[in-house]
Short mmCIF file of C-alpha atoms in Angstrom, two decimals:
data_model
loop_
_atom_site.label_atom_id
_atom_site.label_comp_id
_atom_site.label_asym_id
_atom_site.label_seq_id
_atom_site.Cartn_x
_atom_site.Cartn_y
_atom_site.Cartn_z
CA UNK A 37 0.00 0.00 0.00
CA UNK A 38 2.67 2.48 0.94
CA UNK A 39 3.83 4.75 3.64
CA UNK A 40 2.08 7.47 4.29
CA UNK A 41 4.44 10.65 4.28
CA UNK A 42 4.68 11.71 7.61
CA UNK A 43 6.06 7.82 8.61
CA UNK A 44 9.32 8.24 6.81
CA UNK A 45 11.94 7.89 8.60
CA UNK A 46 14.48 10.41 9.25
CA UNK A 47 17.12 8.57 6.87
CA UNK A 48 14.07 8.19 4.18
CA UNK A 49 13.35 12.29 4.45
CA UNK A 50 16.69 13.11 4.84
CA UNK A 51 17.48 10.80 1.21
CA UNK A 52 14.34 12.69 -0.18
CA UNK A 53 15.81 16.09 0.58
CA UNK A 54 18.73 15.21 -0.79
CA UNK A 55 16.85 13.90 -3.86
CA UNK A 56 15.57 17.22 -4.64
CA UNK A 57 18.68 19.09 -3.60
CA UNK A 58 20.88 17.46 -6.07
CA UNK A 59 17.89 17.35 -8.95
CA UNK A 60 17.41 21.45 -8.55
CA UNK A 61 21.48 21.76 -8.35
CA UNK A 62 21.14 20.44 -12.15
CA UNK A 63 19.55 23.62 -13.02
CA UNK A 64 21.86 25.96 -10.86
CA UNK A 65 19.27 26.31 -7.95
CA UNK A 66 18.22 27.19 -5.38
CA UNK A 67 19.82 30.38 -6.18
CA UNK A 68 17.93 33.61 -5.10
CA UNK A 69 16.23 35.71 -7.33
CA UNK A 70 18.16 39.27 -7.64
CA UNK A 71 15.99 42.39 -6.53
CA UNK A 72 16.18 45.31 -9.05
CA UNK A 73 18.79 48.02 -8.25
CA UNK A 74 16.39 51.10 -7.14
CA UNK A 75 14.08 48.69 -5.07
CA UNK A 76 15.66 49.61 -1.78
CA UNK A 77 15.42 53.04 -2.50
CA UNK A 78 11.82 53.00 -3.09
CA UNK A 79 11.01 51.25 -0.10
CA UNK A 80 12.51 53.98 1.71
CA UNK A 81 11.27 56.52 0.19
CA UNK A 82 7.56 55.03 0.49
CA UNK A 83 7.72 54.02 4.52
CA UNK A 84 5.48 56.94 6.29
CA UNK A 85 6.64 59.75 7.23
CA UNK A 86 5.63 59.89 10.73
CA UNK A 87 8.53 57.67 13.22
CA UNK A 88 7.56 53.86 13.61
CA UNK A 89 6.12 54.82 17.05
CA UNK A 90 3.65 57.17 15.95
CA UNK A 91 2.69 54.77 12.56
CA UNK A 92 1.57 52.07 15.27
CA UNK A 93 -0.58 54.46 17.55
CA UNK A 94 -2.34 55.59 14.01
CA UNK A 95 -4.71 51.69 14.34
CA UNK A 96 -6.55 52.50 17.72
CA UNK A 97 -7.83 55.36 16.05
CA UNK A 98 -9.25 53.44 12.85
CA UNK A 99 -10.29 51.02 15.74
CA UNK A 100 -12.16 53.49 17.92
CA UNK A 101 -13.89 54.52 14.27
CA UNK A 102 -15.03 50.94 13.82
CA UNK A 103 -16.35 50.76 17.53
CA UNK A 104 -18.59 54.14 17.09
CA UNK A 105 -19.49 52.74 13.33
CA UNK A 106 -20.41 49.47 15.46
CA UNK A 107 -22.60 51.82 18.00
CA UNK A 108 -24.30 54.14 15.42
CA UNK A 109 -25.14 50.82 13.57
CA UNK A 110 -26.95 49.17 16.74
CA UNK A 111 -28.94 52.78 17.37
CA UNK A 112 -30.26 52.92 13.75
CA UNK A 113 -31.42 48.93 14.53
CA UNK A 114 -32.87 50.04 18.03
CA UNK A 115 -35.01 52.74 16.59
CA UNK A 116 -36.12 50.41 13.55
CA UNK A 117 -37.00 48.31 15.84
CA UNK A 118 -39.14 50.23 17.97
CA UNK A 119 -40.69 52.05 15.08
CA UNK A 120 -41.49 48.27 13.18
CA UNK A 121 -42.81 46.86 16.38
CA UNK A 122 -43.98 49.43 18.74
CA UNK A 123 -45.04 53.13 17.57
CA UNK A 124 -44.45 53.31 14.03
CA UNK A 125 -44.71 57.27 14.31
CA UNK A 126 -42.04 56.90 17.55
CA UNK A 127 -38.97 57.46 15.31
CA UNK A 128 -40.11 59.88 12.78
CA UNK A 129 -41.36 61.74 15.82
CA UNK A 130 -37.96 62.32 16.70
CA UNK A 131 -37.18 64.48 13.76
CA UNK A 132 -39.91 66.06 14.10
CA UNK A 133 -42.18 63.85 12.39
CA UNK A 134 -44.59 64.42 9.65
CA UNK A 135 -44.12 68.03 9.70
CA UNK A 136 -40.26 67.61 8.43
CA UNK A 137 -38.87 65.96 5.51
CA UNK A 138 -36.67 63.58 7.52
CA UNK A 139 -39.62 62.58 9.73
CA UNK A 140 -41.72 61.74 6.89
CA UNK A 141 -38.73 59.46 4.87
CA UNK A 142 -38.35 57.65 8.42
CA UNK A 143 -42.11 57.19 8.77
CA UNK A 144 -42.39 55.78 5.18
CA UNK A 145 -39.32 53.42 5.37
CA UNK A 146 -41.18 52.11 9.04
CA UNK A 147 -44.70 51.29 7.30
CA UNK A 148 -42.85 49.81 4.43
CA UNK A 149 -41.06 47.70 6.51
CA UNK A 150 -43.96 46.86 8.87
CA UNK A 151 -45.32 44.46 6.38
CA UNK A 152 -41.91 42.58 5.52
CA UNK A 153 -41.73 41.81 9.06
CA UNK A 154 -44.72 40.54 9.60
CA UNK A 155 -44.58 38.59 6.11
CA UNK A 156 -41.13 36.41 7.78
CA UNK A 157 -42.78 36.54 11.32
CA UNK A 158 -45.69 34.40 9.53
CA UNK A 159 -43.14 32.24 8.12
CA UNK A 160 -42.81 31.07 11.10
CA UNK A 161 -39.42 30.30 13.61
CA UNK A 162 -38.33 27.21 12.71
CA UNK A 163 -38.29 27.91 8.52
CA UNK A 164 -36.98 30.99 9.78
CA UNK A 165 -34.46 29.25 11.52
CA UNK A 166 -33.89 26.53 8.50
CA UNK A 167 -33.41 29.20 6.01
CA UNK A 168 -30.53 30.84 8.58
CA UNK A 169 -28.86 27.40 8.82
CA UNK A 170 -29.15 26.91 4.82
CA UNK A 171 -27.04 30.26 4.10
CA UNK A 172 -24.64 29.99 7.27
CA UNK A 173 -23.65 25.94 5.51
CA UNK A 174 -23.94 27.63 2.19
CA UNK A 175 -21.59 30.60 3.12
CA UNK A 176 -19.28 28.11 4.75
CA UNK A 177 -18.66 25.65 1.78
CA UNK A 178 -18.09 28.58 -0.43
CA UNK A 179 -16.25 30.12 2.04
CA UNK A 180 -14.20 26.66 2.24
CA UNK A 181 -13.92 26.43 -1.39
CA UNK A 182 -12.20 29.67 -1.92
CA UNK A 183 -9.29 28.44 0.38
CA UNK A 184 -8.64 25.32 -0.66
CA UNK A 185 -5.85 25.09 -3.02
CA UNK A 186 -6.38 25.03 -7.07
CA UNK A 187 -5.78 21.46 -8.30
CA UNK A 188 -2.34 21.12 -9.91
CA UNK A 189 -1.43 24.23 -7.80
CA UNK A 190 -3.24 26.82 -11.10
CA UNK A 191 -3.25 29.74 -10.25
CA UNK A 192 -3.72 33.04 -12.06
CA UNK A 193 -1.12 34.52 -13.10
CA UNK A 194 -1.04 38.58 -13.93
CA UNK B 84 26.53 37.85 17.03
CA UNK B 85 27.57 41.45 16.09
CA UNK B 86 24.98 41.00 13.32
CA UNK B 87 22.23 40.36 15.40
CA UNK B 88 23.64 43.29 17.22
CA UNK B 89 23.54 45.62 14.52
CA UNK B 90 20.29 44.70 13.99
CA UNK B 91 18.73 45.42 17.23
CA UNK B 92 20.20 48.71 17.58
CA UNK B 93 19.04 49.93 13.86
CA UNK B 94 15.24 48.91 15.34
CA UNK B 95 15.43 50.56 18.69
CA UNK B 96 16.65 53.65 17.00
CA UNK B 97 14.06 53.11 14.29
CA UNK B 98 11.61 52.87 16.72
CA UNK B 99 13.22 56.35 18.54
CA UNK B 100 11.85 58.09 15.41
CA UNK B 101 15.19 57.43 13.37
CA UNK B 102 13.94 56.53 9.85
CA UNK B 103 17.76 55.91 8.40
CA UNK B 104 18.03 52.80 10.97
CA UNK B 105 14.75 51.28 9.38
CA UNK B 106 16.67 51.91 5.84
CA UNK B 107 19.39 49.92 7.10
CA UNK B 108 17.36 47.11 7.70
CA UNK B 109 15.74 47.52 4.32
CA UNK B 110 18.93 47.64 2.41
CA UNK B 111 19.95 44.14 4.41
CA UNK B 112 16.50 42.48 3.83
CA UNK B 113 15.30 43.79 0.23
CA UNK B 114 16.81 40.84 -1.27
CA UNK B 115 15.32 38.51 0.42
CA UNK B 116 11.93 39.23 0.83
CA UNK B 117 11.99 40.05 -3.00
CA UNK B 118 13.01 36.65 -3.54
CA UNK B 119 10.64 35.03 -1.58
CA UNK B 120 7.61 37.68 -2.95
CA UNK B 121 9.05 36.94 -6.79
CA UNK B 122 9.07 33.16 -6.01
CA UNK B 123 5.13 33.23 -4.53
CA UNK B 124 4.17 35.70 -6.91
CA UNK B 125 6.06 34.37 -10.22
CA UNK B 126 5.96 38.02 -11.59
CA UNK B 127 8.91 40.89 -11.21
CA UNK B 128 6.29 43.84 -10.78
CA UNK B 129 3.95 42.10 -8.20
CA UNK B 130 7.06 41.22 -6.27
CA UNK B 131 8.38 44.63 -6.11
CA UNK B 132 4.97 45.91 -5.02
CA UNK B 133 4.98 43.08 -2.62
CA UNK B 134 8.19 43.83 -0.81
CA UNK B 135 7.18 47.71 -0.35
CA UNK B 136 4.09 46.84 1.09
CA UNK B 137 5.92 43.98 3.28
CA UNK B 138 8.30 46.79 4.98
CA UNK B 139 5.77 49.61 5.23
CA UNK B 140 3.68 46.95 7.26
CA UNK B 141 7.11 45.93 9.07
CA UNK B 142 8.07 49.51 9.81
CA UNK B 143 4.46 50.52 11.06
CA UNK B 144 4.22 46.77 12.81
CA UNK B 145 7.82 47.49 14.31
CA UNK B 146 6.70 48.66 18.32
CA UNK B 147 5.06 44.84 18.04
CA UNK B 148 7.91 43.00 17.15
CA UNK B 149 9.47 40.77 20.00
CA UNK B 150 13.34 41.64 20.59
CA UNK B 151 13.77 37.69 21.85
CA UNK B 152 13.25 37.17 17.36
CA UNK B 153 15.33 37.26 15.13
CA UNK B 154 13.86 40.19 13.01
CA UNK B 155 14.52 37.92 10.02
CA UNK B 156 12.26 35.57 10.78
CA UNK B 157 9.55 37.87 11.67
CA UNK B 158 10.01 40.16 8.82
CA UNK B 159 9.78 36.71 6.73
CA UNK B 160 6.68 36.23 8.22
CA UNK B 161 5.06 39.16 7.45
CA UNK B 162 5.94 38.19 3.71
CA UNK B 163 4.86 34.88 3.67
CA UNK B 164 1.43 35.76 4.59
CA UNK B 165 1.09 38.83 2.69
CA UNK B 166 1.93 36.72 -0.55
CA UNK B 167 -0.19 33.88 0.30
CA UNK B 168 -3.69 36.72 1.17
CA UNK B 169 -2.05 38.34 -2.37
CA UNK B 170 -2.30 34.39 -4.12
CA UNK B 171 -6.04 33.93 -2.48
CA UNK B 172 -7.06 37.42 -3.97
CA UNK B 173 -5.97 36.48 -7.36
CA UNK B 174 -8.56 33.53 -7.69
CA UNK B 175 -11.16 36.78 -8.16
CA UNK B 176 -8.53 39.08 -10.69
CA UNK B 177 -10.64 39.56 -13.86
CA UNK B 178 -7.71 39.26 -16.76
CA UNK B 179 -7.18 42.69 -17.44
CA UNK B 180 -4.93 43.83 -20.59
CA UNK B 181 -2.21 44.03 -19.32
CA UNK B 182 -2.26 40.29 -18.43
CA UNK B 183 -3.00 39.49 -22.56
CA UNK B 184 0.22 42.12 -23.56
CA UNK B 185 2.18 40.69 -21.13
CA UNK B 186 1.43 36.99 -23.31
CA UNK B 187 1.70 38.73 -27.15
CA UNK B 188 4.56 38.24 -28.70
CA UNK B 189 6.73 41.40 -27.69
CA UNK B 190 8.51 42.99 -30.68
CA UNK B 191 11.39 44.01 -28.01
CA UNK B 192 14.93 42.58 -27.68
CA UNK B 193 15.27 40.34 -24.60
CA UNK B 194 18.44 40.27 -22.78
CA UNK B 195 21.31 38.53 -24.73
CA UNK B 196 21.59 35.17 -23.55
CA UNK B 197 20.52 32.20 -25.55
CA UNK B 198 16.28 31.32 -25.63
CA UNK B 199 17.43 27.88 -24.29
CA UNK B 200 19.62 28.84 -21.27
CA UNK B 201 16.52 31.26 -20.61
CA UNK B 202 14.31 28.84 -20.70
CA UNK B 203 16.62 26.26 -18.44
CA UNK B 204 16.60 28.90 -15.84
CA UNK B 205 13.49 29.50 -15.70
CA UNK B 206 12.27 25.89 -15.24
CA UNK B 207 12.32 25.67 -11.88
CA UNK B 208 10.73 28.70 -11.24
CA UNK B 209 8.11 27.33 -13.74
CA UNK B 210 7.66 23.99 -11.85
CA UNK B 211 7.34 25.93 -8.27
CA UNK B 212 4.33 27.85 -9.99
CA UNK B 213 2.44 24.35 -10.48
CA UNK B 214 2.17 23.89 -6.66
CA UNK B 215 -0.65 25.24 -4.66
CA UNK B 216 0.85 28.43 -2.95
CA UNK B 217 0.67 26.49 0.66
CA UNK B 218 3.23 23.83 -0.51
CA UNK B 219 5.08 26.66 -2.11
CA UNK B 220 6.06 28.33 0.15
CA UNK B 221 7.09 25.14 2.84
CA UNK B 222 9.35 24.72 -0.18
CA UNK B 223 10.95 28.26 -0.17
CA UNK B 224 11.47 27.85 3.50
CA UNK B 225 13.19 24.66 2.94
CA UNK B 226 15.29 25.00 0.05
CA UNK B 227 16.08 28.99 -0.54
CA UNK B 228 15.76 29.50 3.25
CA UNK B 229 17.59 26.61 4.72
CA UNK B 230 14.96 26.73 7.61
CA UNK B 231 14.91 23.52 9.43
CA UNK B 232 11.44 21.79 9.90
CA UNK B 233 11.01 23.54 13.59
CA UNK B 234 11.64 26.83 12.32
CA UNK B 235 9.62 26.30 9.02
CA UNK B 236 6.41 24.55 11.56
CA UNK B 237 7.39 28.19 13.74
CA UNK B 238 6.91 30.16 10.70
CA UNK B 239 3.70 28.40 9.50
CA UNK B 240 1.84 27.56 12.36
CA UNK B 241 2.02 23.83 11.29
CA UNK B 242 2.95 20.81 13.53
CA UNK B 243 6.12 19.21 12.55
CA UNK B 244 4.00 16.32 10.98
CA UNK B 245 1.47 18.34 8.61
CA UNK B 246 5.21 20.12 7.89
CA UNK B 247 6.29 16.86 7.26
CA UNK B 248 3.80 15.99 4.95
CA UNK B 249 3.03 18.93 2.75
CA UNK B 250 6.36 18.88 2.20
CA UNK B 251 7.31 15.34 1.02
CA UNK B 252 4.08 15.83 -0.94
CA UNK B 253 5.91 18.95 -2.54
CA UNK B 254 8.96 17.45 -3.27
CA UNK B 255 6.95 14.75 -5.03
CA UNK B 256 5.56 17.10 -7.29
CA UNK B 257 8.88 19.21 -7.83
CA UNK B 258 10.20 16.20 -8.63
CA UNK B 259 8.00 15.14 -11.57
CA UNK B 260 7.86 18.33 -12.98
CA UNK B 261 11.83 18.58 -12.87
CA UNK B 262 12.12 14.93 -14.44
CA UNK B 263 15.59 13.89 -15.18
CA UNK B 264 14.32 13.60 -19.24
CA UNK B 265 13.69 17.08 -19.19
CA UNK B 266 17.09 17.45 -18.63
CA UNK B 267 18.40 15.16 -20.74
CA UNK B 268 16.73 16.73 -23.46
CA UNK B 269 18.43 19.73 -22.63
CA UNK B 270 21.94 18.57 -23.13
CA UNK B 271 20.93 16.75 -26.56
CA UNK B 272 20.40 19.94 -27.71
CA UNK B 273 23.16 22.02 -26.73
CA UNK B 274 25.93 18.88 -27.40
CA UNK B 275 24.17 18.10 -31.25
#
């Protein structure tokens, strides 16, 4: 049947590296691959300007951005909430409702969602819950498919 | 030892706001990140664009990086998993036409060295493009590297065994693609 590979033994993998060694060695490698001339120049010249210190305290800011993105995200879902399942004049009221132009765009986008979620409350919970577990195992073998590697190692090449 | 040194006093003055350190570092590392980018990537431009991107993360990265490493090894990190992310986003790279000039014919003189001691060279290269970029790269570590199977299962995240196995598997498939005839065929040629 055959070994599987990781039961060689150490004088089998050693005789296998040594195999490849000496095969690559016909064709004058490994041998590394020379960088152009002006590519250590323009690495240098394209590092930012600020000192390495100050380049690293730059990401809590982008992360306190994602955080308030994250907060202003759950608000808008709070007030949709309460205006799809409670007062549907509650939000719009808050921009001063039918008398302002804001207030009347919220208070149209609440009725027109009113109806959608009563349309998957109807549904029912556990389709409801079916259809979630048929896009989370749908998401996931695509997902999975996109990472595993091309057959005979393809790959696009630009 | 004075090396390693070097090294760590270029990054604590780097990191003291003294850019000229980091470009020591660069001028010691360019060639071998650019190798290991131009190996992944199989294309010179890509592989430049690779390595600039690879130090700008290392130099805004550099307050993370753990004095007890070698900054080789960490720096080669950063590389090997910006060129595998680059590989994965290339599955979704419409062809663009820059990919079809690249394959006309050009009506430019190459460098002047024979079209079959081109093509020897690049045969290798070639046959390291056939692997999938995850056995590719085991291989780099290996061969242009010399990293030994715990530094390589370090660098990867892999236990010695799945090491072990990918690359045996790799070598496999190097080794068909490099097949003695191919070689033989070679030196028909140039003796006839």
């Amino acid at each position: 049947m055959g070994r599987r590979d990781d039961e060689l033994t150490p004088a089998q993998d050693a005789q296998a590296d040594q195999l490849l060694r000496d095969l690559m060695a016909l064709y004058g490698e490994p041998r590394p691959a020379p960088p152009p001339q002006y590519l250590a120049q323009r690495i240098v010249a394209a590092l930012p300007q600020q000192p390495a210190t100050l380049a690293r305290r730059r990401l809590p800011i982008a992360g306190t951005g994602a955080s308030l993105a994250g907060v202003l995200a759950l608000a808008l879902f709070a007030l949709g909430l309460w205006g799809v399942l409670g007062n549907s004049a509650g939000p719009a009221g808050l921009l001063g409702g039918a008398a302002s132009g804001l207030g009347r765009a919220l208070l149209v986008l609440t009725l027109a969602a009113k109806p959608l979620v009563g349309s998957l409350a109807a549904i029912g919970l556990p389709t409801l819950a079916g259809g979630a577990l048929l896009v989370a195992v749908a998401s996931w073998a695509w997902w999975s498919l996109v990472q595993r590697p091309l057959p005979g190692g393809m790959e696009v090449l630009s | 030892m004075q090396h390693l040194e070097e090294e760590a006093q270029w990054i604590a003055d780097a990191l003291g706001g003294n850019q000229l350190a980091f470009a020591q570092l660069v001028e010691r590392y360019t060639g071998a990140v650019y190798n290991l980018c131009y190996r992944m990537l199989a294309n010179q431009q890509d592989a430049e664009d690779a390595a600039q991107e690879i130090f700008v993360r290392a130099y805004t990265r550099l307050s993370s990086f753990d004095r007890n490493r070698r900054f080789s090894t960490w720096l080669l990190s950063i590389a090997s998993n910006y060129c595998i992310d680059r590989l994965r986003r290339r599955r979704f790279a419409w062809l663009t036409l820059d990919d079809v000039a690249f394959w006309l014919p050009s009506s430019e003189s190459g460098p002047e060295r024979s079209a079959l001691q081109h093509e020897r060279d690049d045969v290798v290269q070639r046959a390291l493009q056939q692997l999938p970029e995850q056995y590719r790269l085991v291989t780099l570590l290996r061969y242009w590297y010399d990293m030994s199977y715990n530094e390589i299962a370090a660098h990867t995240g892999l236990t010695e065994s799945a090491l072990k196995t990918r690359l045996h598997r790799a070598r496999k498939m190097l080794g068909e693609l490099l097949a003695p005839q191919g070689v033989l065929e070679w030196d028909e040629e140039t003796t006839s």
